[in-house]
Coordinates of C-alpha atoms in Angstrom, one line a residue:
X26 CA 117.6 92.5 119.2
X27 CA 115.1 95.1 117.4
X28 CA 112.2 92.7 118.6
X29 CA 113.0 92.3 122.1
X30 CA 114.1 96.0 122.8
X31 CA 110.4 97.4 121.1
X32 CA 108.7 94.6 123.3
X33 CA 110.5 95.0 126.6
X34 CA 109.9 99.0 126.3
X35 CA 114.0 99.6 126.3
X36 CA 115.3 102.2 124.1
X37 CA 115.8 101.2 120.7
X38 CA 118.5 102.6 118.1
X39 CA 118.8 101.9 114.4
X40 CA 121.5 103.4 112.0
X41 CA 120.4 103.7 108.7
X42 CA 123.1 103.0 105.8
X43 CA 122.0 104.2 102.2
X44 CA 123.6 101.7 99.6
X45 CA 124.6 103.1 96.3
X46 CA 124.4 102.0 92.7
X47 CA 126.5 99.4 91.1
X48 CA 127.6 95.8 92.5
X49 CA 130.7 97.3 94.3
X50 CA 132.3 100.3 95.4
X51 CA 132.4 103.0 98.5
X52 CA 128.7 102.7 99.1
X53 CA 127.9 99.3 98.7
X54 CA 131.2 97.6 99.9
X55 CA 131.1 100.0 103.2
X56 CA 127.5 98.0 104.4
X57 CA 128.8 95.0 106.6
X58 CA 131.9 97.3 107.9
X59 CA 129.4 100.2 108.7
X60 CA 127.9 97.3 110.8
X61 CA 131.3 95.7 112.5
X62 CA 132.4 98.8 113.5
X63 CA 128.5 100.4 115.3
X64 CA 129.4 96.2 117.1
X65 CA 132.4 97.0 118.3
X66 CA 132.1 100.7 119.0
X67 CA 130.3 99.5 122.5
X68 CA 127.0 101.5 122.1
X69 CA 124.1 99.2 121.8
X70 CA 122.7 99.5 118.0
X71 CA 119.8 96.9 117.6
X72 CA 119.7 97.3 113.7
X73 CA 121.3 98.7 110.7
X74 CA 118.4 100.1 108.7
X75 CA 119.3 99.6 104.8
X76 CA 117.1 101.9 102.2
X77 CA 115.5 100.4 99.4
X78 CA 116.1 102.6 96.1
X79 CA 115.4 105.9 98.3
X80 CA 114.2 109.0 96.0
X81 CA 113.2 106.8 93.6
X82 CA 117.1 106.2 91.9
X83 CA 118.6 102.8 91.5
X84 CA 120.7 101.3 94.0
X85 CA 122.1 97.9 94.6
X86 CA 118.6 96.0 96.5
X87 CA 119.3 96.1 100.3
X88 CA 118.5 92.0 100.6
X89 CA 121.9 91.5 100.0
X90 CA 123.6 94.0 102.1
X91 CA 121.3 92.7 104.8
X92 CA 122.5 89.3 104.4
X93 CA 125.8 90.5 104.6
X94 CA 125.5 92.3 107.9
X95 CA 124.0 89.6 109.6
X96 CA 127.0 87.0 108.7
X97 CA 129.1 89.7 110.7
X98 CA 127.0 89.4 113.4
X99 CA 124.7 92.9 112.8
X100 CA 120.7 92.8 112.5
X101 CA 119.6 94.1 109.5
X102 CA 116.0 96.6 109.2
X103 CA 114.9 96.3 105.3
X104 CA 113.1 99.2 103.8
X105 CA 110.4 97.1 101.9
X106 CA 108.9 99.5 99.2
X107 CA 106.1 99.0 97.1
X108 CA 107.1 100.9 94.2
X109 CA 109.0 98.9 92.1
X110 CA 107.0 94.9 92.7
X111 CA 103.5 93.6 91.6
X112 CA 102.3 91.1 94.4
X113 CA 103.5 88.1 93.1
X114 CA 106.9 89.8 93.8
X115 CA 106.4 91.3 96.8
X116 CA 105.9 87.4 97.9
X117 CA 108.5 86.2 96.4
X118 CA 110.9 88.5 97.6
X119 CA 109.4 88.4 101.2
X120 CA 109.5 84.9 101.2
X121 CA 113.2 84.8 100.3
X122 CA 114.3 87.1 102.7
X123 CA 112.5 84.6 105.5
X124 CA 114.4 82.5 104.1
X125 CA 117.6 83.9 104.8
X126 CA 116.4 85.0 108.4
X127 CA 116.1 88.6 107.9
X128 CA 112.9 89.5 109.7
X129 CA 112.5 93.2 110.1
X130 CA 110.3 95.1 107.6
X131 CA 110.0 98.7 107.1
X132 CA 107.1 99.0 105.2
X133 CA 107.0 101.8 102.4
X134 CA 105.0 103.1 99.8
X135 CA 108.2 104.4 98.2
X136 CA 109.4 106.7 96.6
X137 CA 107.7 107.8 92.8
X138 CA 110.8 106.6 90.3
X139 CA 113.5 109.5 89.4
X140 CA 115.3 110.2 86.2
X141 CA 118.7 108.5 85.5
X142 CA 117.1 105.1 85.0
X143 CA 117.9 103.0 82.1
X144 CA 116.7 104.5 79.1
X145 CA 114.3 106.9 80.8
X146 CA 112.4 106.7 83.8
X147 CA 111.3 103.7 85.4
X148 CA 107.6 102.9 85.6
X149 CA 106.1 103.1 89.0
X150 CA 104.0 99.5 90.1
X151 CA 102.3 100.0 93.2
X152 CA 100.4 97.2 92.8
X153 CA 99.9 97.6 96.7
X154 CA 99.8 100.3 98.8
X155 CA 101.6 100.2 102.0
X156 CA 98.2 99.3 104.3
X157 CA 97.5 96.6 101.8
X158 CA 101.6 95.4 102.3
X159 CA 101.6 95.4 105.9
X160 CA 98.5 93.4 105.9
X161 CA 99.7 90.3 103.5
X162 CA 102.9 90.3 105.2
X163 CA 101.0 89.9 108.0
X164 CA 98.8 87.0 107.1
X165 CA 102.1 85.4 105.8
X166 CA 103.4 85.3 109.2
X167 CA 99.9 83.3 110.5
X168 CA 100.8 80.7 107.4
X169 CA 99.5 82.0 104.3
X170 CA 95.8 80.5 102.9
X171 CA 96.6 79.2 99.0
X172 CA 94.3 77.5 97.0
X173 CA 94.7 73.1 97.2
X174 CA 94.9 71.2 94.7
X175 CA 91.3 70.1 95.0
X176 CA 88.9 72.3 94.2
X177 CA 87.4 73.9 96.6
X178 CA 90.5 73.4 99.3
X179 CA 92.9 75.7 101.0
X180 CA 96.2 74.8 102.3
X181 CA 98.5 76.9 104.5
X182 CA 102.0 78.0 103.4
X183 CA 104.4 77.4 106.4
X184 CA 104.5 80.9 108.8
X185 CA 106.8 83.8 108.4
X186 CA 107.5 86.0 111.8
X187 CA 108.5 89.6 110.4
X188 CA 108.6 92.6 112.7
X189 CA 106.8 95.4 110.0
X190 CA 107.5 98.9 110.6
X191 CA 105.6 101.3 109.1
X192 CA 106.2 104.8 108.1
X193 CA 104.1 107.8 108.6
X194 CA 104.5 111.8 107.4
X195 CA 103.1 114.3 110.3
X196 CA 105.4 117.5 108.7
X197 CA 102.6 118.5 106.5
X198 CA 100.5 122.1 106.3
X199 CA 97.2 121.9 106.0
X200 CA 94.6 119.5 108.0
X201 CA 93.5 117.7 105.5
X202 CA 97.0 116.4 104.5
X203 CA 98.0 115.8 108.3
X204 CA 94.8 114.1 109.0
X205 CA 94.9 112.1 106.1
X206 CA 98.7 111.0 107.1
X207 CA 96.7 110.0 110.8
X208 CA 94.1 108.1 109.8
X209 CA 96.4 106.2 107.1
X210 CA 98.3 105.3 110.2
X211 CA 95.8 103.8 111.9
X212 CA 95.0 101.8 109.0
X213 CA 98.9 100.0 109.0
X214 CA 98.6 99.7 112.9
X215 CA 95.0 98.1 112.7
X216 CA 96.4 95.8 109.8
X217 CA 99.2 94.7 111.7
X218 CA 102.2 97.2 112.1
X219 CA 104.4 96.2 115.2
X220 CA 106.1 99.9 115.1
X221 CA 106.4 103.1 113.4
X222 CA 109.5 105.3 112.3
X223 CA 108.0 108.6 111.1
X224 CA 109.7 110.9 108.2
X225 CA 112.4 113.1 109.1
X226 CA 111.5 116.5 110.5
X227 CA 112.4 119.6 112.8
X228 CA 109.5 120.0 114.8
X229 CA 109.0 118.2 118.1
X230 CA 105.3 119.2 118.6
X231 CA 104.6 117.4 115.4
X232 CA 106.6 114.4 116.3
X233 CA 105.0 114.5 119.9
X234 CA 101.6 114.3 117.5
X235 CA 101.9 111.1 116.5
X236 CA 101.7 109.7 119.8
X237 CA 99.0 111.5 120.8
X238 CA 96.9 111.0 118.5
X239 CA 98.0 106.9 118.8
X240 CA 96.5 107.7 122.4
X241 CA 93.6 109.4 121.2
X242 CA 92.8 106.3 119.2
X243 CA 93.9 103.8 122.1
X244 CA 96.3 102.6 119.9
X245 CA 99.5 101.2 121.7
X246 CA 102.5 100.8 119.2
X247 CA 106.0 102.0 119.7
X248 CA 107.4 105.3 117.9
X249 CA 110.8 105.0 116.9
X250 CA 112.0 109.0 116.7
X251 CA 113.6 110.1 113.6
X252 CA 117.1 111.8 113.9
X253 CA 118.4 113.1 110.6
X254 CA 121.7 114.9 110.7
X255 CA 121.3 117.7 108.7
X256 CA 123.9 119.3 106.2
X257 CA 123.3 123.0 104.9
X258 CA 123.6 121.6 101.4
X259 CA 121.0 118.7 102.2
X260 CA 118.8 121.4 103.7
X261 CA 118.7 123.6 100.2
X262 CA 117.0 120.7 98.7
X263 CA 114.7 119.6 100.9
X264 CA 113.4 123.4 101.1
X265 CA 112.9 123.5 97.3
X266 CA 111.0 120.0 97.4
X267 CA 113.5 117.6 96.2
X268 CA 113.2 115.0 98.5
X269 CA 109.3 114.2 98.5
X270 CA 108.1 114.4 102.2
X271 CA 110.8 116.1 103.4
X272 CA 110.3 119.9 104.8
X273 CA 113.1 122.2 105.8
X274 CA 111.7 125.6 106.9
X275 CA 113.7 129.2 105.9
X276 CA 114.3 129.8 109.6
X277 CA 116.4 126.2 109.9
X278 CA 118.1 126.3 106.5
X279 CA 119.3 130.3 107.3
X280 CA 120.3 128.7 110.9
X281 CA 122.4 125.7 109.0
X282 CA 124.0 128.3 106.6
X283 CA 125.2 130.3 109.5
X284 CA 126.6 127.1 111.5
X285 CA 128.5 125.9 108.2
X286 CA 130.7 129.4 107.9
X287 CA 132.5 128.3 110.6
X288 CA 135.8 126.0 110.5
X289 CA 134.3 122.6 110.9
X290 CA 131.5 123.9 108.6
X291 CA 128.7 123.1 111.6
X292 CA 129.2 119.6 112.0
X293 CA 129.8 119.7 115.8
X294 CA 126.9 122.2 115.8
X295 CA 124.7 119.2 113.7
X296 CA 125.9 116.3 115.8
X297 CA 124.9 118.4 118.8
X298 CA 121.6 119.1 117.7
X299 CA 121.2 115.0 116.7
X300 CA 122.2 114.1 120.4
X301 CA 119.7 116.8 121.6
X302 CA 117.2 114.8 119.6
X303 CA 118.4 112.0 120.9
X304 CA 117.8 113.0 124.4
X305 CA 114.7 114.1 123.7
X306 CA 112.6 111.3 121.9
X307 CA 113.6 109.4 125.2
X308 CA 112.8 111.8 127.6
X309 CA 109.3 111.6 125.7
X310 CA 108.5 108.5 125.8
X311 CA 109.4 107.3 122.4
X312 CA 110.5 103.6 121.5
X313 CA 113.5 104.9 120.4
X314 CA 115.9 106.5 117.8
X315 CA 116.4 105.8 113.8
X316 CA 119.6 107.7 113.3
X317 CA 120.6 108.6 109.5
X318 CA 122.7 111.6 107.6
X319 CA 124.6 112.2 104.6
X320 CA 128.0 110.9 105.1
X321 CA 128.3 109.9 108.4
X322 CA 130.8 107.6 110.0
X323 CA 130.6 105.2 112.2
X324 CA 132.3 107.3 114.8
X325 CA 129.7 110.2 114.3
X326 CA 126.7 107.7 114.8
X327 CA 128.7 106.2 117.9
X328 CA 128.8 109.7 119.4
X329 CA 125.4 110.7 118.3
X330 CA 124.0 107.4 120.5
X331 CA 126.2 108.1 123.9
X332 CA 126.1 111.8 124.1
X333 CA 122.3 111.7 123.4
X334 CA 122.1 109.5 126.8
X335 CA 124.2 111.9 128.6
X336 CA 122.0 115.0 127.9
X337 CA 119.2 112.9 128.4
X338 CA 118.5 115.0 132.1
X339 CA 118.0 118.4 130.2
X340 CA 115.7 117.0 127.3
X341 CA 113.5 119.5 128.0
X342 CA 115.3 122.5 127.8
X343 CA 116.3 121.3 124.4
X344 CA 112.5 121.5 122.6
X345 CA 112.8 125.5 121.6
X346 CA 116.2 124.2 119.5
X347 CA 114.0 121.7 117.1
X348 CA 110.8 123.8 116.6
X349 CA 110.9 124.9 113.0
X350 CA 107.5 125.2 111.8
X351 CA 106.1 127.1 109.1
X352 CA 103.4 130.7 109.1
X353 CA 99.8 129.1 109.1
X354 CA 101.1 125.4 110.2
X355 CA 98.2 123.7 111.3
X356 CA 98.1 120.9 114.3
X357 CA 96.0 118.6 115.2
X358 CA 96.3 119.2 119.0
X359 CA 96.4 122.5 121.2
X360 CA 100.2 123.2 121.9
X361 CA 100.9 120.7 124.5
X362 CA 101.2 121.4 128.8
X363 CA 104.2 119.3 128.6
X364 CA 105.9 116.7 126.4
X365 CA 106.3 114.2 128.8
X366 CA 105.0 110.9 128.3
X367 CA 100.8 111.0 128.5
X368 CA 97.8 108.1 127.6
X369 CA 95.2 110.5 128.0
X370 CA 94.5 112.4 124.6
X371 CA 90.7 113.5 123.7
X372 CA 90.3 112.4 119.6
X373 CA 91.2 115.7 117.4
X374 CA 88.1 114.9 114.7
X375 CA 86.0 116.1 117.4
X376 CA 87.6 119.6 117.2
X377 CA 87.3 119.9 113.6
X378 CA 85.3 122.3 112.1
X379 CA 82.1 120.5 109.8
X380 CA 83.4 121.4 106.2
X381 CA 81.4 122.2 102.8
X382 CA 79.3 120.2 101.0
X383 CA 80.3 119.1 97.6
X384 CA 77.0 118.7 95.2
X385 CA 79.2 116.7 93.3
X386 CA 79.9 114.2 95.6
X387 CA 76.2 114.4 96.8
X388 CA 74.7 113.6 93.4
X389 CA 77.1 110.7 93.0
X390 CA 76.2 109.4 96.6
X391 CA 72.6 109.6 95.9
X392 CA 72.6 107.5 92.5
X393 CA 74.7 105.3 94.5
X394 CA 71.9 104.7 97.1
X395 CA 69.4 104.3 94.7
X396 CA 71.7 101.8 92.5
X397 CA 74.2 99.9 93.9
X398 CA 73.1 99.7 97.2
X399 CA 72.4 96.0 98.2
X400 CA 69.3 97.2 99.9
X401 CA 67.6 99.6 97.2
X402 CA 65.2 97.7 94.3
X403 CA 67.8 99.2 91.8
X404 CA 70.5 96.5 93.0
X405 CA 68.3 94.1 92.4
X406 CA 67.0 95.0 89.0
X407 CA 70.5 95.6 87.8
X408 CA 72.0 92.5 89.2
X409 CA 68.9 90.4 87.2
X410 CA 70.1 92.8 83.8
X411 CA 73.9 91.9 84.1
X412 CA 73.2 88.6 84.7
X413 CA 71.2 88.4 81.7
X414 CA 73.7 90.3 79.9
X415 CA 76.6 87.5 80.4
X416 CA 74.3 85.3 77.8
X417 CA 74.4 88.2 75.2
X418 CA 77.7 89.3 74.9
X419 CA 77.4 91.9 71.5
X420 CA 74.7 93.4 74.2
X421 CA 77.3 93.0 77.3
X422 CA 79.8 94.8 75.2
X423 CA 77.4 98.2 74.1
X424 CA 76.3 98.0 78.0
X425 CA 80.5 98.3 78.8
X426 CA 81.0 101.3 76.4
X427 CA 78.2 103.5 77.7
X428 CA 79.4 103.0 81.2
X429 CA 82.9 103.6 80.4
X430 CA 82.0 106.7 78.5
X431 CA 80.3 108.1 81.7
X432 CA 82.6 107.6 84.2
X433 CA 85.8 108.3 81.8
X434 CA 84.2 112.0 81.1
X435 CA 82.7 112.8 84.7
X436 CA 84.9 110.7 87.1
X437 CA 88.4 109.9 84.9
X438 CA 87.5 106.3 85.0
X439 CA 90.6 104.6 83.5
X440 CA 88.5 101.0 83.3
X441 CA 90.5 99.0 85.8
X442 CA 87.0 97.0 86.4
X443 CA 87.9 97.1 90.1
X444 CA 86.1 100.1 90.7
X445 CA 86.6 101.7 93.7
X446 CA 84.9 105.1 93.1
X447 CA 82.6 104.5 96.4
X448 CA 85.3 103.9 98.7
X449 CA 87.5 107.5 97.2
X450 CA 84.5 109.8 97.0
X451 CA 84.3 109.8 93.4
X452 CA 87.7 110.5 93.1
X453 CA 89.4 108.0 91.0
X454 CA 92.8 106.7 92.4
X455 CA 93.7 105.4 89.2
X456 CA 93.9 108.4 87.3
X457 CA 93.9 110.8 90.5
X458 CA 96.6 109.4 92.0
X459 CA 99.9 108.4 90.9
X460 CA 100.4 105.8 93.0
X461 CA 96.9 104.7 92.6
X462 CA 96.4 105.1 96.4
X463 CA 93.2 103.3 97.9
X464 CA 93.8 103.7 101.3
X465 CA 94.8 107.2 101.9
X466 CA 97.5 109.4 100.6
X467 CA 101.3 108.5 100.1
X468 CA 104.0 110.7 102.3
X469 CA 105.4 112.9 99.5
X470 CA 103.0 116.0 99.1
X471 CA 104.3 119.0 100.0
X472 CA 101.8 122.0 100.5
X473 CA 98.9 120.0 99.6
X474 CA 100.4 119.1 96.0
X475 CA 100.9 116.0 94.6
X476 CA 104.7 114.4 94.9
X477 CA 105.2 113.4 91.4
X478 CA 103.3 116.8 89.7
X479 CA 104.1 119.7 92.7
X480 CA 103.4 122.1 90.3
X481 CA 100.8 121.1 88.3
X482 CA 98.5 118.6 90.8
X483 CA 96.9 118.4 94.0
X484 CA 97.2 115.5 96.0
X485 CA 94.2 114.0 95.0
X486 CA 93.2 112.4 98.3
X487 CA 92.6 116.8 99.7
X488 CA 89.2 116.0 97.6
X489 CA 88.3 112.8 98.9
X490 CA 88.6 114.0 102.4
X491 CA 87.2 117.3 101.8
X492 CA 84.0 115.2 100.3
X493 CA 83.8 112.9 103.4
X494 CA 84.3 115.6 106.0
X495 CA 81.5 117.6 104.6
X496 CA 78.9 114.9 104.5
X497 CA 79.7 114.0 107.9
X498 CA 81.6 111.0 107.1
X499 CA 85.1 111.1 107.9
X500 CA 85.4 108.1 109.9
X501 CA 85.8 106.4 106.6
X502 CA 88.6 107.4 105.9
X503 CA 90.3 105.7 108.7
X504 CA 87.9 102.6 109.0
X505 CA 87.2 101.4 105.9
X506 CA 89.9 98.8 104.7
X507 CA 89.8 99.3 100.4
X508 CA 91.2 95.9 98.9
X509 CA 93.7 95.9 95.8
X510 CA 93.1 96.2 92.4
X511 CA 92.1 92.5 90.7
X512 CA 94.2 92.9 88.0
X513 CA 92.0 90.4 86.4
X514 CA 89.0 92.8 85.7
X515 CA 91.0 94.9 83.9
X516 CA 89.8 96.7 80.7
X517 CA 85.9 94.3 82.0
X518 CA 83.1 96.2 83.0
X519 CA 83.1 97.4 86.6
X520 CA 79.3 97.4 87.3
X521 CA 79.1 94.1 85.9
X522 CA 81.6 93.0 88.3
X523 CA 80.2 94.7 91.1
X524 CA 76.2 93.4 90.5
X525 CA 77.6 89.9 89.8
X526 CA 79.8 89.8 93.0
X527 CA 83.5 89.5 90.9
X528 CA 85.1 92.6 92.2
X529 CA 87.2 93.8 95.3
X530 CA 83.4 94.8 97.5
X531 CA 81.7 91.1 96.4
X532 CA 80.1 89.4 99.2
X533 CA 82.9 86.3 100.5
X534 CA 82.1 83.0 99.2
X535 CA 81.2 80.3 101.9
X536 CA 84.1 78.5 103.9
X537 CA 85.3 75.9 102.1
X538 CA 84.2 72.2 103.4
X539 CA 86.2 71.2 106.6
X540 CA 87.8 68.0 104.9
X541 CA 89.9 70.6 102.4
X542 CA 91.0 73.3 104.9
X543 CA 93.8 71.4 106.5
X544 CA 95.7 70.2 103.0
X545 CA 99.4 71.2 103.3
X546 CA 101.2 73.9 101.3
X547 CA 103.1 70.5 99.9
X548 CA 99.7 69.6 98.3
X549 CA 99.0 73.3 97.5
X550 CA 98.2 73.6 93.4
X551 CA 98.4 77.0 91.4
X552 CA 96.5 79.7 92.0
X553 CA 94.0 80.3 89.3
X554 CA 94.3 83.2 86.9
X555 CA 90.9 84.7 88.0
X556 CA 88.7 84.9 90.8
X557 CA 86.0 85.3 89.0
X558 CA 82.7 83.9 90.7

């Protein structure tokens, strides 16, 4: 149903349900009633969205509540975070879920893991980020390419057909972490995202952002409006940062205390608001609704849904209500003539001012010219010293050590092997970033800090795009595709692997003979342990 309403431009609703931890109990066993009773309620809900370990804390995985809602007749939307799985599982467990027919994917980077794991906290994996996710899953749905048995051949694992959903933050401050959140965006539409649900906020000109800038960028991909019923006590933690992404402004949390002082401590006032929402995501233009809350019932998601439609007429009058934002907010736009629907959006970079140049970042670009560009005689002579290096290893290893040495002291270098310094400004995601981001920030700074250190790190992608935007290069940062980490290289020498073509920027290999690219995936043999040319 989720498919076929996005395609056919109807209005599309999703309930969210948030599992809990354990095999059993209130929160888990209440999944495939929460969906019997949204099918029987006689509103039109195209899929029960299931979180996947949200915040970062344990919870039963959302595969199986998924396969439990379809067998009572509900479709299932499966938050697919990267957080927790290396990419052999991410296959596996997208695989499996193909398997059992559950084919919408809401692609995540996920939440960075929270105490009250076993024994401590869990370590984070992000062996992908969420561009990097969207676009595997979506090469598994054109069948796959695997190495054959013979060398030398290919063979195709049978197709997949997942919807992917992405996610995207537009609730941020400054312009370089709202930009960044855009041209990340772009990135997961460009790699294959069929639709976008953005994080939950209180501030239609934001929301109304997102689809202009899609417009600005020609970019056609339905927005599925977030409407999150908001408690007073939920509010209090959002505002002090404890759900990364999430922003609550002083105004709407002192509006929230006020609504729960009276008898029904707001909740008719907060169901209100959510239908308002409701009625005006449709009004403008949206794909339609993803409808979530803290302890809601069935009955307040069925009323959420049809009184929404009602008010539908008035949408407009409703934008003043949900237009929290914060002193010195910037936006990517001027405030818009109206919120109605609109293809015709002029691309914000243009309206930016230049930036600074970083010396920095200037020095490092201008060995890079001289050194490692493919062009420049340095290449060359370096490619012919690593390649006599790999015949005098004793020499190979002194050559590693000095190189690691620099870029551990000047750029952090962590020796992944993989580098992909170039591509992040000099700003190592490995040891930057917490997520070891290579395509653009995750959604959980707040004020330009980082999610998993607000107090003591700045995101470290505000660098990378303050670097870019002052040498004129911004259009990097949402055209340049940046490959995973080969895990392989690790702890191997990165310019080696760059001058002898073994890292994530080598040239491709020539297309395998003709005769090999049509084995099956029956014939298909293991993948080697290294792509190492």
């Amino acid at each position: 149903m989720l498919r076929e309403a996005l395609r056919d431009g109807s209005f599309a609703v999703t309930c969210e349900f948030v599992p809990g931890r354990g095999k059993g109990g209130p929160a888990v066993d209440a999944a495939a009633q929460f969906a019997r009773d949204l099918g029987a309620a006689g509103v039109t809900v195209h899929a029960v969205s299931i979180t996947d370990n949200p915040g970062g804390n344990p919870a039963i995985s959302p595969d199986v509540l998924a396969a439990e809602i379809r067998q009572v007749g509900g479709e299932p939307l499966v938050h697919f975070s990267c957080r927790d799985r290396n990419r052999n599982a991410i296959e596996s467990r997208a695989m499996a879920l193909a398997r059992m027919g559950i084919q919408n994917l809401l692609v995540i980077t996920g939440d960075y893991p929270s105490n009250g794991c076993y024994e401590g906290t869990s370590a984070g994996v992000f062996d992908l980020d969420a561009v990097q996710a969207v676009k595997y899953l979506k090469e598994m749905n054109a069948g796959i390419k695997v190495p054959g048995k013979k060398p030398g051949t290919t063979a195709s694992l049978p197709a997949t057909d997942f919807l992917l959903g992405v996610g995207v933050s537009p609730f941020k401050l400054t312009e370089e972490e709202l930009m960044l959140q855009f041209f990340k965006l772009e990135k997961k539409v460009r790699a294959g995202a069929d639709f976008i649900i953005p994080q939950l906020g209180y501030d239609m000109r934001k929301f109304l952002e997102i689809k202009r800038y899609l417009a600005s960028r020609d970019l056609n991909v339905p927005v599925v409006g977030n409407v999150y019923v908001l408690s007073y006590g939920a509010a209090k933690v959002m505002q002090g940062g404890g759900v990364p992404g999430c922003v609550v402004t002083d105004e709407l949390v002192a509006k929230l205390k006020a609504e729960s002082a009276e008898p029904d401590k707001g909740k008719g006032k907060r169901l209100e608001r959510a239908a308002q929402m409701v009625a005006m995501f449709k009004g403008m233009g949206f794909g339609g609704v993803h409808i979530g809350g803290f302890g809601l019932k069935s009955d307040d998601f069925v009323y959420i849904i049809r009184h929404g439609l009602e008010l539908e007429p008035q949408w407009e009058s409703f934008i003043p209500e949900v237009s929290f934002s914060r002193p010195n907010e910037f936006y990517a736009f001027p405030a818009p003539v109206t919120y109605r629907p609109t293809r015709q959006e002029k691309d914000p970079v243009a309206t930016l001012s230049p930036g600074c140049t970083s010396v920095f970042f200037s020095v490092w670009n201008l060995l890079h010219g001289l050194l490692f560009d493919r062009k420049a005689l340095g290449y060359r002579i370096l490619v012919a010293w690593y390649r006599f290096l790999e015949k005098h290893k004793l020499l190979g290893s002194i050559t590693h050590t000095f190189e690691f040495a620099v870029k551990s002291v000047f750029l952090g270098c962590r020796d992944c092997g993989d580098c992909a310094l170039p591509d992040t400004a000099y700003r190592c995601p490995m040891y930057r970033c917490a997520k070891q981001q290579r395509n653009g920030p995750c959604g959980g700074s707040r004020d330009g800090m980082c999610e998993v250190y607000p107090t003591e790190k700045p995101c470290a992608w505000i660098a990378i795009y303050q670097r870019l935007k002052g040498a004129g290069r911004i259009e990097e940062l949402r055209q340049a595709y940046v490959p995973p980490c080969r895990a392989e290289l690790r702890y191997t020498s990165g310019w080696a692997n760059f001058f002898l073509n073994r890292d994530h920027a080598a040239v491709p290999a020539e297309t395998p003979a003709a005769s090999g690219a049509g084995e099956s995936a029956a014939n298909a043999g293991p993948e080697p342990k290294a792509n190492i040319h």
